[in-house]
Short mmCIF file of C-alpha atoms in Angstrom, two decimals:
data_model
loop_
_atom_site.label_atom_id
_atom_site.label_comp_id
_atom_site.label_asym_id
_atom_site.label_seq_id
_atom_site.Cartn_x
_atom_site.Cartn_y
_atom_site.Cartn_z
CA MET A 1 108.78 90.77 106.29
CA ARG A 2 108.43 87.33 105.27
CA GLY A 3 105.49 85.26 106.73
CA ALA A 4 106.03 81.50 107.44
CA THR A 5 102.51 80.48 106.89
CA THR A 6 101.22 83.00 104.22
CA LYS A 7 102.27 83.93 100.78
CA ASN A 8 101.80 87.67 101.60
CA LEU A 9 104.60 90.19 101.32
CA HIS A 10 103.74 92.91 103.82
CA ILE A 11 105.23 96.36 103.77
CA ARG A 12 105.17 98.72 106.79
CA LEU A 13 105.39 102.26 105.27
CA VAL A 14 105.84 105.23 107.53
CA ILE A 15 105.36 108.56 105.98
CA ILE A 16 107.00 111.27 107.91
CA ASP A 17 107.73 114.20 105.62
CA ALA A 18 104.62 115.46 103.77
CA ALA A 19 106.95 117.35 101.37
CA ALA A 20 108.20 114.31 100.04
CA ASP A 21 107.49 112.89 96.65
CA TYR A 22 105.92 109.37 98.00
CA ASN A 23 104.24 108.95 94.64
CA THR A 24 107.72 108.36 92.86
CA ALA A 25 108.81 106.43 96.19
CA MET A 26 105.73 104.28 95.91
CA ASP A 27 106.26 103.43 92.28
CA SER A 28 109.79 102.47 93.09
CA ILE A 29 108.98 100.37 96.27
CA LEU A 30 106.29 98.42 94.37
CA TYR A 31 108.32 97.60 91.39
CA LYS A 32 110.99 96.21 93.44
CA CYS A 33 108.57 94.51 95.48
CA ILE A 34 106.38 93.02 92.84
CA ASN A 35 109.35 91.61 91.20
CA TYR A 36 110.62 90.15 94.44
CA ALA A 37 107.14 88.51 95.21
CA ASN A 38 106.88 87.23 91.70
CA ASN A 39 110.45 85.37 92.16
CA ILE A 40 109.75 83.75 95.58
CA ASN A 41 105.90 82.83 94.25
CA TYR A 42 104.07 85.14 96.75
CA GLU A 43 100.10 85.44 95.96
CA SER A 44 99.81 89.29 97.38
CA ILE A 45 101.40 92.41 98.91
CA SER A 46 100.01 94.35 101.60
CA ILE A 47 101.05 97.55 102.96
CA ASP A 48 100.40 99.23 106.34
CA CYS A 49 100.50 102.75 105.98
CA ASN A 50 100.26 105.54 108.85
CA THR A 51 99.35 108.82 107.37
CA TYR A 52 97.36 111.92 107.25
CA ASN A 53 97.72 112.43 103.72
CA THR A 54 94.79 111.07 101.88
CA ASP A 55 96.52 111.48 98.53
CA MET A 56 98.69 108.66 99.12
CA CYS A 57 95.89 106.45 100.01
CA ARG A 58 94.10 107.63 96.85
CA TYR A 59 97.39 106.82 94.86
CA LEU A 60 97.64 103.51 95.85
CA ILE A 61 94.13 102.65 95.03
CA SER A 62 93.88 104.27 91.76
CA ASN A 63 97.28 103.91 90.45
CA HIS A 64 98.36 100.44 91.83
CA ASN A 65 94.62 98.87 92.21
CA PHE A 66 95.08 98.43 95.65
CA LYS A 67 92.18 97.65 98.12
CA ILE A 68 91.41 98.90 101.64
CA GLN A 69 91.96 95.76 103.71
CA LYS A 70 91.61 97.19 107.25
CA ASN A 71 91.44 100.73 108.43
CA GLN A 72 91.59 102.22 111.72
CA VAL A 73 91.86 105.55 113.17
CA MET A 74 94.38 106.48 115.91
CA LEU A 75 92.86 108.90 118.52
CA LEU A 76 95.49 111.41 119.65
CA MET A 77 95.12 112.89 123.15
CA GLY A 78 93.16 116.21 123.46
CA ASP A 79 90.44 118.02 121.78
CA ASP A 80 91.24 117.17 118.09
CA ASN A 81 88.77 115.59 115.90
CA PRO A 82 90.80 113.06 113.81
CA PHE A 83 88.18 113.19 111.03
CA VAL A 84 88.16 116.98 110.86
CA ASN A 85 91.80 117.96 111.96
CA ASP A 86 94.49 117.49 109.26
CA LYS A 87 97.02 116.23 111.62
CA ALA A 88 95.38 113.17 112.64
CA ILE A 89 96.88 110.02 111.70
CA LEU A 90 95.04 107.45 109.69
CA LEU A 91 96.29 103.72 109.98
CA MET A 92 95.37 101.78 106.71
CA ARG A 93 96.37 98.50 105.24
CA PHE A 94 96.05 97.95 101.61
CA SER A 95 96.12 95.20 99.80
CA GLY A 96 97.18 94.24 96.14
#
């Protein structure tokens, strides 16, 4: 989505299937987005990522030099503790 007042390319990433190879997908998406952002003179890219897979978060940080810009925990109804349960959804915004 192109913002009217900022020079930030914003991507909303929804991770649905833990079996998918998201590292390869992220590499492809970021390659295209970085080229696009450079062509239109954007200064940064941010990604909203909702996942319970912390490996994706680590991958963005370590391989693409992203930083956590904003983090939130979405609390699910019931007795589940989102910090212990691997099915809790973490909402993160990364910027790079």
